[in-house]
Every structure is written in C-alpha cells, then in structure tokens.
Short mmCIF file of C-alpha atoms and ligand atoms in Angstrom, two decimals:
data_model
loop_
_atom_site.label_atom_id
_atom_site.label_comp_id
_atom_site.label_asym_id
_atom_site.label_seq_id
_atom_site.Cartn_x
_atom_site.Cartn_y
_atom_site.Cartn_z
CA MET P 165 48.97 -13.20 -10.69
CA ARG P 166 47.11 -11.42 -13.47
CA SER P 167 44.25 -13.12 -15.29
CA ALA P 168 45.11 -14.01 -18.88
CA LYS P 169 42.15 -11.86 -19.95
CA ASP P 170 43.68 -8.78 -18.35
CA PHE P 171 47.21 -9.28 -19.55
CA PHE P 172 46.77 -7.18 -22.69
CA ARG P 173 44.72 -4.40 -21.07
CA PRO P 174 46.41 -1.05 -20.39
CA LEU P 175 47.58 -0.65 -16.78
CA ALA P 176 46.41 2.98 -16.61
CA VAL P 177 43.39 4.82 -17.99
CA GLY P 178 44.42 6.45 -21.26
CA ALA P 179 47.61 4.37 -21.73
CA PRO P 180 48.17 2.70 -25.10
CA THR P 181 47.00 -0.89 -25.57
CA PRO P 182 49.84 -3.38 -25.01
CA LEU P 183 51.21 -5.17 -28.05
CA THR P 184 50.49 -8.88 -28.49
CA GLN P 185 53.69 -9.46 -30.51
CA VAL P 186 57.11 -7.87 -30.10
CA PRO P 187 57.92 -6.10 -33.41
CA ALA P 188 60.69 -8.00 -35.24
CA ARG P 189 62.84 -4.98 -36.09
CA PRO P 190 66.56 -5.51 -36.77
CA SER P 191 68.61 -5.01 -33.61
CA ARG P 192 71.92 -6.67 -34.46
CA VAL P 193 73.83 -3.79 -32.92
CA ILE P 194 72.73 -1.74 -29.92
CA HIS P 195 75.24 1.07 -29.88
CA PHE P 196 75.89 2.66 -26.46
CA PHE P 197 76.70 6.33 -26.06
CA ASP P 198 77.02 8.58 -23.05
CA PRO P 199 74.76 11.61 -23.66
CA SER P 200 76.78 13.66 -21.15
CA ASN P 201 79.96 13.22 -23.20
CA PRO P 202 79.94 16.09 -25.75
CA LYS P 203 82.22 14.28 -28.22
CA MET P 204 80.07 11.17 -28.24
CA ALA P 205 76.82 13.12 -28.28
CA ALA P 206 77.96 15.10 -31.31
CA LYS P 207 78.46 11.85 -33.24
CA VAL P 208 74.94 10.52 -32.67
CA PRO P 209 73.07 12.24 -35.55
CA GLY P 210 75.72 10.99 -37.99
CA MET P 211 75.28 7.43 -36.73
CA VAL P 212 71.58 7.26 -37.64
CA GLY P 213 71.21 4.63 -40.36
CA THR P 214 74.56 3.02 -39.56
CA VAL P 215 73.34 1.08 -36.50
CA ASP P 216 70.03 -0.64 -35.75
CA VAL P 217 69.75 0.86 -32.28
CA LEU P 218 71.25 3.97 -30.67
CA LEU P 219 71.13 3.64 -26.89
CA GLY P 220 71.57 6.64 -24.62
CA ASN P 221 73.18 5.13 -21.54
CA LEU P 222 72.39 6.71 -18.19
CA GLU P 223 73.65 3.91 -15.90
CA ASP P 224 77.11 2.43 -15.28
CA ALA P 225 79.94 4.14 -17.20
CA VAL P 226 78.26 7.52 -16.62
CA LYS P 227 79.83 9.29 -13.67
CA ALA P 228 77.57 9.96 -10.67
CA ASP P 229 77.95 13.72 -11.02
CA SER P 230 77.02 13.52 -14.72
CA LYS P 231 73.73 11.63 -14.26
CA GLU P 232 71.51 14.71 -14.62
CA ALA P 233 73.57 15.99 -17.55
CA ALA P 234 73.26 12.60 -19.28
CA ARG P 235 69.49 12.58 -18.85
CA ALA P 236 69.16 16.15 -20.10
CA GLY P 237 71.58 15.42 -22.94
CA LEU P 238 69.50 12.46 -24.07
CA VAL P 239 66.33 14.59 -24.09
CA GLU P 240 68.10 17.20 -26.20
CA ILE P 241 69.52 14.67 -28.66
CA ALA P 242 66.20 12.85 -29.02
CA LYS P 243 64.30 16.08 -29.70
CA ALA P 244 66.83 17.32 -32.23
CA THR P 245 67.41 14.06 -34.14
CA ASP P 246 65.32 12.37 -36.82
CA PHE P 247 66.01 8.67 -36.28
CA GLY P 248 64.22 7.65 -39.50
CA GLN P 249 62.56 4.28 -39.99
CA ASP P 250 65.59 2.04 -39.57
CA THR P 251 67.31 3.20 -36.40
CA GLN P 252 65.59 2.82 -33.05
CA LEU P 253 66.24 4.95 -29.97
CA TRP P 254 66.66 3.04 -26.71
CA THR P 255 67.87 4.10 -23.31
CA ARG P 256 69.39 2.30 -20.32
CA ILE P 257 67.99 3.90 -17.16
CA ASN P 258 69.68 3.74 -13.78
CA ALA P 259 68.99 0.81 -11.46
CA LEU P 260 65.58 0.85 -9.79
CA ASP P 261 67.12 1.20 -6.31
CA SER P 262 69.28 4.18 -7.35
CA PRO P 263 68.48 7.84 -6.63
CA TRP P 264 68.04 8.52 -10.37
CA ALA P 265 65.70 5.84 -11.79
CA LEU P 266 62.40 7.57 -10.98
CA ASP P 267 63.51 10.87 -12.53
CA ASP P 268 64.93 8.98 -15.52
CA LEU P 269 61.54 7.41 -16.22
CA THR P 270 59.37 10.45 -15.54
CA THR P 271 61.56 12.81 -17.55
CA LEU P 272 62.22 10.56 -20.51
CA VAL P 273 58.68 9.30 -21.01
CA THR P 274 57.03 12.70 -20.68
CA GLU P 275 59.65 14.58 -22.71
CA ILE P 276 60.68 12.11 -25.45
CA GLY P 277 58.36 9.11 -25.00
CA ASP P 278 57.20 9.43 -28.61
CA LYS P 279 60.81 8.87 -29.77
CA LEU P 280 61.75 6.03 -27.37
CA ASP P 281 61.27 2.49 -28.57
CA VAL P 282 62.70 0.47 -25.68
CA ILE P 283 63.81 1.14 -22.10
CA MET P 284 66.57 -1.14 -20.85
CA VAL P 285 66.30 -1.83 -17.12
CA PRO P 286 69.53 -2.95 -15.41
CA LYS P 287 69.96 -5.40 -12.54
CA VAL P 288 66.45 -6.83 -12.81
CA GLN P 289 65.91 -9.26 -9.94
CA GLY P 290 62.46 -10.66 -10.57
CA ALA P 291 59.00 -10.08 -12.03
CA GLU P 292 58.29 -7.47 -9.33
CA ASP P 293 60.81 -5.09 -10.94
CA ILE P 294 59.10 -5.41 -14.32
CA HIS P 295 55.63 -4.97 -12.74
CA TYR P 296 56.79 -1.73 -11.11
CA VAL P 297 58.15 -0.34 -14.39
CA ASP P 298 55.12 -1.60 -16.31
CA ARG P 299 52.57 0.30 -14.21
CA LEU P 300 54.67 3.45 -13.98
CA LEU P 301 55.21 3.48 -17.73
CA ALA P 302 51.47 3.12 -18.33
CA GLN P 303 50.76 6.10 -16.05
CA LEU P 304 53.42 8.20 -17.72
CA GLU P 305 52.36 7.20 -21.23
CA ALA P 306 48.79 8.24 -20.39
CA LYS P 307 50.03 11.57 -19.00
CA ALA P 308 52.15 12.17 -22.11
CA GLY P 309 49.33 11.15 -24.46
CA LEU P 310 51.45 8.48 -26.13
CA THR P 311 49.72 6.24 -28.64
CA ARG P 312 52.13 3.29 -28.70
CA PRO P 313 53.57 1.47 -25.71
CA ILE P 314 57.27 1.74 -24.87
CA LEU P 315 58.83 -1.72 -24.59
CA VAL P 316 61.06 -2.99 -21.77
CA HIS P 317 64.36 -4.86 -22.01
CA ALA P 318 65.92 -6.45 -18.90
CA ILE P 319 69.62 -6.96 -18.28
CA LEU P 320 70.40 -10.36 -16.81
CA GLU P 321 73.13 -9.48 -14.37
CA THR P 322 72.31 -10.84 -10.94
CA ALA P 323 72.15 -14.41 -9.68
CA ARG P 324 68.59 -13.77 -8.51
CA GLY P 325 67.60 -12.43 -11.92
CA MET P 326 69.12 -15.51 -13.46
CA VAL P 327 67.10 -17.84 -11.19
CA ASN P 328 63.92 -15.84 -11.94
CA ILE P 329 64.60 -15.59 -15.66
CA GLU P 330 61.37 -17.17 -16.92
CA GLU P 331 59.11 -15.04 -14.72
CA ILE P 332 61.00 -11.91 -15.81
CA CYS P 333 60.49 -12.74 -19.50
CA GLY P 334 56.78 -13.38 -18.98
CA ALA P 335 56.08 -10.52 -16.55
CA SER P 336 54.55 -8.08 -19.05
CA PRO P 337 53.54 -7.79 -22.70
CA ARG P 338 56.06 -4.94 -22.77
CA MET P 339 58.99 -7.36 -22.47
CA GLN P 340 61.08 -7.01 -25.64
CA GLY P 341 64.18 -8.98 -24.69
CA LEU P 342 67.06 -9.77 -22.38
CA SER P 343 70.77 -8.90 -22.54
CA LEU P 344 73.59 -10.67 -20.81
CA GLY P 345 75.37 -8.39 -18.32
CA PRO P 346 78.59 -10.37 -17.82
CA ALA P 347 80.40 -7.81 -15.65
CA ASP P 348 77.74 -7.34 -12.97
CA LEU P 349 76.70 -10.97 -13.21
CA ALA P 350 80.27 -12.18 -12.65
CA ALA P 351 80.56 -9.92 -9.59
CA ASP P 352 77.18 -10.94 -8.18
CA ARG P 353 77.97 -14.64 -8.61
CA ARG P 354 81.47 -14.12 -7.18
CA MET P 355 83.01 -15.51 -10.34
CA LYS P 356 86.78 -14.96 -10.45
CA THR P 357 87.10 -13.15 -13.74
CA THR P 358 87.80 -9.43 -13.98
CA ARG P 359 87.04 -9.26 -17.71
CA VAL P 360 83.94 -7.60 -19.18
CA GLY P 361 82.59 -10.58 -21.18
CA GLY P 362 84.62 -13.07 -23.12
CA SER P 363 86.37 -16.27 -22.15
CA HIS P 364 89.25 -16.80 -19.70
CA PRO P 365 92.54 -18.66 -20.23
CA GLY P 366 92.15 -20.39 -16.86
CA TYR P 367 88.78 -21.90 -17.82
CA LEU P 368 89.89 -24.80 -19.98
CA VAL P 369 89.81 -28.52 -20.65
CA ARG P 370 92.98 -30.57 -21.08
CA THR P 371 93.49 -33.80 -22.98
CA ASP P 372 94.33 -36.96 -21.01
CA PRO P 373 97.99 -37.81 -20.42
CA VAL P 374 99.62 -40.02 -23.04
CA ASP P 375 100.74 -43.37 -21.54
CA GLY P 376 100.02 -42.02 -18.05
CA ASP P 377 102.71 -39.32 -18.35
CA ILE P 378 101.13 -36.34 -16.59
CA THR P 379 104.23 -34.20 -17.16
CA GLY P 380 104.13 -34.57 -20.97
CA ALA P 381 102.69 -31.99 -23.35
CA ARG P 382 98.88 -32.04 -23.35
CA ALA P 383 96.74 -29.80 -25.50
CA THR P 384 94.27 -27.50 -23.78
CA ALA P 385 91.36 -25.51 -25.13
CA GLN P 386 89.98 -22.34 -23.58
CA GLN P 387 86.25 -22.67 -22.84
CA ASP P 388 83.41 -20.18 -22.88
CA LEU P 389 82.49 -18.93 -19.40
CA TRP P 390 79.12 -17.68 -20.67
CA HIS P 391 77.81 -20.70 -22.53
CA TYR P 392 75.37 -21.83 -19.83
CA THR P 393 74.04 -18.34 -19.18
CA ILE P 394 73.47 -17.51 -22.84
CA ALA P 395 71.82 -20.85 -23.57
CA ARG P 396 69.50 -20.39 -20.58
CA MET P 397 68.66 -16.88 -21.73
CA VAL P 398 67.92 -18.05 -25.28
CA ASP P 399 65.48 -20.71 -24.03
CA ALA P 400 63.66 -18.32 -21.71
CA CYS P 401 63.32 -15.72 -24.47
CA ALA P 402 62.20 -18.23 -27.11
CA MET P 403 59.58 -19.61 -24.71
CA HIS P 404 58.12 -16.12 -24.23
CA GLY P 405 58.48 -14.83 -27.81
CA ILE P 406 61.04 -12.15 -26.92
CA TYR P 407 64.65 -11.55 -28.04
CA PRO P 408 68.00 -12.55 -26.46
CA TYR P 409 71.17 -10.45 -26.87
CA TYR P 410 74.83 -10.74 -25.96
CA GLY P 411 75.95 -7.73 -23.93
CA PRO P 412 79.22 -5.84 -23.61
CA PHE P 413 82.63 -7.05 -24.74
CA GLY P 414 85.06 -4.84 -22.87
CA ASP P 415 88.35 -5.59 -24.63
CA ILE P 416 87.83 -2.96 -27.31
CA GLN P 417 91.20 -3.63 -28.97
CA ASP P 418 90.74 -7.40 -29.27
CA VAL P 419 88.41 -7.34 -32.24
CA VAL P 420 89.16 -11.00 -33.01
CA ALA P 421 87.99 -12.35 -29.66
CA CYS P 422 85.07 -9.91 -29.78
CA GLU P 423 83.95 -11.40 -33.10
CA ASP P 424 84.29 -14.94 -31.71
CA GLN P 425 82.20 -14.12 -28.65
CA PHE P 426 79.52 -12.42 -30.75
CA ARG P 427 79.45 -15.36 -33.18
CA ASN P 428 79.02 -17.90 -30.39
CA ALA P 429 76.04 -15.90 -29.17
CA PHE P 430 74.60 -15.65 -32.72
CA LEU P 431 74.94 -19.40 -33.26
CA LEU P 432 73.26 -20.12 -29.92
CA GLY P 433 70.24 -17.99 -30.87
CA CYS P 434 70.94 -14.38 -29.90
CA VAL P 435 69.69 -11.74 -32.34
CA GLY P 436 72.20 -8.99 -31.53
CA THR P 437 74.69 -7.49 -29.15
CA TRP P 438 75.90 -4.21 -27.64
CA SER P 439 78.63 -2.13 -29.19
CA LEU P 440 80.59 0.07 -26.80
CA HIS P 441 82.95 1.64 -29.31
CA PRO P 442 82.60 2.43 -33.03
CA VAL P 443 85.07 -0.36 -33.86
CA GLN P 444 82.55 -2.97 -32.66
CA ILE P 445 79.70 -1.81 -34.90
CA GLU P 446 80.72 -3.48 -38.15
CA ILE P 447 81.71 -6.66 -36.28
CA ALA P 448 78.24 -6.90 -34.77
CA LYS P 449 76.46 -6.19 -38.03
CA ARG P 450 78.54 -8.78 -39.87
CA VAL P 451 78.19 -11.50 -37.25
CA PHE P 452 74.46 -11.10 -36.61
CA SER P 453 73.59 -11.19 -40.34
CA PRO P 454 73.67 -14.71 -41.81
CA SER P 455 76.38 -15.29 -44.42
CA ALA P 456 75.51 -15.39 -48.13
CA GLU P 457 76.60 -19.07 -48.17
CA ASP P 458 74.26 -19.99 -45.31
CA VAL P 459 71.38 -18.15 -46.97
CA ALA P 460 72.05 -19.86 -50.31
CA HIS P 461 72.20 -23.27 -48.63
CA ALA P 462 69.03 -22.62 -46.63
CA ARG P 463 67.18 -21.60 -49.80
CA ARG P 464 68.29 -24.79 -51.56
CA VAL P 465 66.94 -26.88 -48.69
CA VAL P 466 63.63 -24.98 -48.74
CA ALA P 467 63.36 -25.56 -52.50
CA ALA P 468 64.33 -29.23 -52.20
CA MET P 469 61.80 -29.89 -49.44
CA GLY P 470 58.81 -28.99 -51.62
CA ASP P 471 55.75 -29.23 -49.39
CA GLY P 472 58.01 -29.32 -46.32
CA THR P 473 57.54 -32.96 -45.35
CA GLY P 474 59.59 -36.10 -45.84
CA ALA P 475 63.35 -36.57 -46.25
CA VAL P 476 65.69 -35.77 -49.15
CA MET P 477 69.44 -36.06 -49.76
CA LEU P 478 71.28 -32.81 -50.61
CA ASP P 479 75.06 -32.76 -51.06
CA GLY P 480 75.24 -36.13 -49.33
CA LYS P 481 73.29 -34.96 -46.28
CA MET P 482 69.82 -35.79 -45.08
CA GLU P 483 67.33 -32.93 -44.92
CA ASP P 484 63.83 -33.28 -43.46
CA ASP P 485 60.97 -31.39 -41.82
CA ALA P 486 63.17 -30.36 -38.87
CA SER P 487 66.21 -29.21 -40.87
CA LEU P 488 63.79 -27.29 -43.10
CA LYS P 489 62.68 -25.34 -40.01
CA GLN P 490 66.33 -24.58 -39.21
CA CYS P 491 66.76 -23.27 -42.74
CA LEU P 492 63.60 -21.18 -42.53
CA VAL P 493 65.10 -19.39 -39.50
CA ILE P 494 68.00 -18.29 -41.72
CA VAL P 495 65.86 -17.42 -44.77
CA GLU P 496 63.36 -15.41 -42.72
CA LEU P 497 66.15 -13.50 -40.97
CA ALA P 498 67.80 -12.74 -44.32
CA GLU P 499 64.52 -11.48 -45.72
CA ARG P 500 63.84 -9.30 -42.71
CA LEU P 501 67.33 -7.77 -42.77
CA SER P 502 67.09 -7.21 -46.53
CA GLN P 503 64.11 -4.93 -45.97
CA THR P 504 66.24 -2.36 -44.13
CA ASP P 505 69.82 -3.05 -45.29
CA PRO P 506 70.31 -2.50 -49.04
CA ALA P 507 73.84 -3.98 -49.01
CA LEU P 508 72.54 -7.19 -47.47
CA ALA P 509 69.58 -7.23 -49.86
CA GLU P 510 72.06 -7.19 -52.74
CA LEU P 511 74.30 -9.82 -51.13
CA TYR P 512 71.39 -12.17 -50.53
CA ALA P 513 69.98 -11.55 -54.03
CA ASP P 514 73.37 -12.56 -55.45
CA ALA P 515 73.29 -15.63 -53.22
CA ARG P 516 69.98 -16.53 -54.85
CA GLY P 517 71.50 -16.15 -58.33
CA ALA P 518 74.48 -18.30 -57.38
CA THR P 519 72.34 -21.05 -55.90
CA PRO P 520 73.22 -24.33 -57.63
CA PRO P 521 70.31 -26.39 -58.91
CA VAL P 522 68.66 -28.66 -56.41
CA ASP P 523 69.53 -32.37 -56.70
CA PRO P 524 66.45 -34.49 -57.27
CA PRO P 525 65.44 -36.30 -54.08
CA THR P 526 67.22 -39.65 -53.95
CA ALA P 527 64.37 -41.29 -52.11
CA PRO P 528 61.12 -39.84 -53.46
CA ALA P 529 59.08 -42.44 -51.63
CA ALA P 530 60.34 -41.15 -48.29
CA ARG P 531 58.30 -37.96 -48.61
CA GLU P 532 55.07 -39.84 -49.10
CA GLY P 533 55.93 -42.32 -46.38
CA ALA P 534 56.51 -39.60 -43.80
CA ARG P 535 53.00 -38.20 -43.91
C1 ACO E 30 79.57 -3.25 -18.24
C2 ACO E 30 78.73 -2.18 -18.89
O1 ACO E 30 77.84 -1.63 -18.29
S1 ACO E 30 79.05 -1.89 -20.54
C3 ACO E 30 78.06 -0.52 -20.97
C4 ACO E 30 78.54 0.80 -20.41
N1 ACO E 30 79.76 1.25 -21.05
C5 ACO E 30 79.74 2.08 -22.10
O2 ACO E 30 78.68 2.49 -22.53
C6 ACO E 30 81.08 2.48 -22.68
C7 ACO E 30 80.89 3.32 -23.94
N2 ACO E 30 82.16 3.59 -24.57
C8 ACO E 30 83.06 4.45 -24.03
O3 ACO E 30 82.83 5.07 -23.02
C9 ACO E 30 84.34 4.63 -24.80
O4 ACO E 30 84.25 4.04 -26.06
C10 ACO E 30 85.60 4.03 -24.12
C11 ACO E 30 85.79 4.65 -22.72
C12 ACO E 30 85.45 2.52 -23.99
C13 ACO E 30 86.79 4.34 -25.01
O5 ACO E 30 86.80 5.72 -25.24
P1 ACO E 30 88.06 6.45 -25.92
O6 ACO E 30 89.30 6.11 -25.13
O7 ACO E 30 87.70 7.87 -26.10
O8 ACO E 30 88.13 5.71 -27.30
P2 ACO E 30 88.87 6.21 -28.62
O9 ACO E 30 89.96 7.19 -28.27
O10 ACO E 30 89.28 5.00 -29.37
O11 ACO E 30 87.71 6.95 -29.39
C14 ACO E 30 87.85 7.28 -30.76
C15 ACO E 30 86.72 8.20 -31.13
O12 ACO E 30 85.48 7.49 -31.04
C16 ACO E 30 84.61 8.19 -30.17
N3 ACO E 30 83.84 7.19 -29.42
C17 ACO E 30 84.32 6.29 -28.51
N4 ACO E 30 83.30 5.54 -28.04
C18 ACO E 30 82.18 5.98 -28.67
C19 ACO E 30 80.83 5.58 -28.61
N5 ACO E 30 80.41 4.60 -27.78
N6 ACO E 30 79.94 6.20 -29.40
C20 ACO E 30 80.35 7.20 -30.21
N7 ACO E 30 81.61 7.62 -30.32
C21 ACO E 30 82.52 7.01 -29.55
C22 ACO E 30 85.49 9.02 -29.26
O13 ACO E 30 84.78 10.11 -28.75
C23 ACO E 30 86.60 9.41 -30.21
O14 ACO E 30 86.15 10.49 -30.97
P3 ACO E 30 87.19 11.53 -31.69
O15 ACO E 30 87.87 10.76 -32.78
O16 ACO E 30 86.33 12.60 -32.21
O17 ACO E 30 88.12 11.98 -30.61
O1 LIG E 31 75.80 -4.00 -17.73
C1 LIG E 31 76.50 -4.85 -18.17
C2 LIG E 31 77.34 -5.69 -17.39
O2 LIG E 31 78.06 -6.51 -17.98
O3 LIG E 31 77.30 -5.52 -16.15
MG1 MG E 32 75.89 -3.99 -15.57
#
C-alpha cells in the first residue's frame, strides 16, 4: 500500500507530476479504428472534430499478423495529424500478458506520448495490473521528456476485474475511467450470450397467469443483461472521481437497439460509449448529450430553488435540495458540452430562451423551515 502522501508523487525521476483531478473533457463517443486498415486509417484526419475521442485499437479485432503494422500505423497517424483542442487521441494496447503489450507501451509513449491522452488497458484483473502500467509509464514519460502524464483507462471484462473493481479504480492517480467489455466479460463469466453487448430475448420476466391458466397469453419483457455490471461500474467510478463508459455494441445494423443500450447506460450514469462503425457516432453523441427539454427543466428547478435549500412545487412536483443536485448534474454537463460543441451551445441557448417562467413557491415557509 502506498502512503497517501506519496500517491501524487511521480513514480520515476523526471516523470510529470500526477494529476489530482481527472480533466472533465467531453468523451461521449470513443471512436475505434484499426490503424493497420488503410481505408480506416485514411478516414482518421477527416474525423477530427466530429468525435470526442479517436482511439487507435491495437488489441482484439486487429489480426495477430497485423499487430506491428497497427502500432506503426498509429505512430504515423498521430505524428501526421493535428487533433486540435476538441478531439483526444487514445489507444487500446494489447493485453498485458500478450507478446505485444510491452512494445506497444514503449513505442507509443516514446514516439507519440505528447499526442496521447489516454491508454486503454484491456482485461485488467486487479490493482497489480494498473501498478505495473503506472510505473512503466512514468519511466517512459521521463525518458521521452513528457510534461503531462498519460492517463489510464481499464476495460472491465473479467470476473476477477469485476470483483476487484474498487481497487482498480483507486490504484493510481492516472486512472481516468472504466469501460464495460461485454464480450470478454460474458465469456469469462461463462454467460450464455454470443452477442457483443445488448440484451437477450431469453432474459425476460413474464406476467403471472390469469386465473391460474399457465397456458394463456402472458406478456413478457426483455431485460437488460448488463444492468448490474453497469450500475456497479458507475458506483466504483463515482466513488473514485473517474468516468464510467458503456463499451461496444456489436450489432452495427440495429441502430435502434444500440440507441436503447446507450441510453440506459447514460441514464445510469455513464458519460460515453465506444463507436465501432461511423453509423454509431451520431447515436452516441445524441444520447450522451442531455436533451434540450431536460436542460430547460433543470434550469427552471435551479432558478426556483433560489439559495438551494428547502422545498418548492414546480409543475405539480416537489423539488428540494436533492432534486436540485440532480438538476445541477444536467446543467453542468450541458455547460461543459456547450464549450466544445457549437450546435449544442445553440440548442441549449434556445432551451434557455424557451424556459417558461418559474411558478412562485407554493410553500415559501418550507424553505426557511428546512434550514
Ligand atoms: C469486443 C471488442 O473488442 S469491440 C472493439 C474492437 N472492434 C473494433 O474496433 C471494430 C471496428 N470496426 C470495424 O472493424 C468495422 O466497422 C466492421 C468490421 C465492424 C465493419 O466493417 P465494414 O464491413 O467495412 O463496414 P462498412 O462496409 O459498413 O463500412 C463503410 C465504410 O466505413 C468505413 N469504416 C467502417 N468502420 C470504420 C471505423 N471504425 N472507422 C472509420 N471508418 C470505418 C469502411 O472502411 C467503409 O469505408 P468506404 O466507404 O470507404 O469503403
Ligand atoms: O473489449 C470489449 C469486449 O466487449 O470484450
Ligand atoms: Mg474485450
């Protein structure tokens, strides 16, 4: 265990000082590309500004005999591309027990460490994996003369990683967030779904029989296989001040179910998701940006709550100190997204204009009484 005093000291002489807060940059959509695929690679410069994160994937989905080409391709793309202020460059390295992970880290940090914001580490099992990457990154950052630390993102995709989730989140000040890895996680848990993310028609609840007739028609509703995992991930991330993300949704053609799955994750507290194909980009951006209606409502509550204490009635509903905090989550997210997304800035400005006047509190004494 490290002393609290040492937690924010560099792990190598000459490495940058660790950050005390994870920067709150928009990351609604982490767009995956295979740097060894010439068609995909050619599209990357044109995608700058259209996604929050471009992620050069080196792990699964890159063929074993293309691993070196993918790494070299990412170095070339990173050197040749200006990512501007609003698009981050991330990578997903190969698993730590693979023959490629060490070369991934040494090459990427020394060659393009100044361009890399976050390194995604797959199949993280426990804090020991993060500690290994943490020290190695510090050594490589010092060697490369980097002045800001590269952050680390863990994919939650093993049962052991799931059990050790809190210690993973708190293992290093570099920890930026967690993503759900539903494909590997399903396999590791021996779940019986072959889908990459999403629900399953066999995982359902059924209404009780009417008048004891078990053969009669009974409505069923498909349930979300990932609810528990995402909720657990959200709590662990919130506790440690880092960010939770949905992961891949593999049914590229089913844009409707994709949107549903992303929205469930957004409502539960995730800040973004992966996109595997261009068709998923706009879905992710739409879902992980609060709607104009929600922003307008949240602003009305903030205005109605005055000093933030007590209880008021708004549109027939009670609002108080706690619901104000819920609304501030929405307002703060809208303000942050507005800083980098002009279309959203305009949408949310219009939402302000359209905001109906606040009803006067129906029980003014309540505010005083609550102090
Ligand atoms: C479980 C996990 O680990 S998930 C994470 C790992 N998986 C990935 O990263 C997958 C990334 N995505 C892909 O490999 C591809 O999108 C696939 C295999 C899913 C589909 O590929 P295709 O069959 O080529 O899709 P499609 O024909 O619809 O592509 C249309 C165009 O978009 C391009 N395209 C497809 N995916 C991407 C992408 N992720 N980024 C940029 N461009 C893309 C194609 O090159 C094609 O370009 P073209 O019009 O110039 O020919
Ligand atoms: O890496 C992602 C997954 O679902 O596995
Ligand atoms: Mg995986």
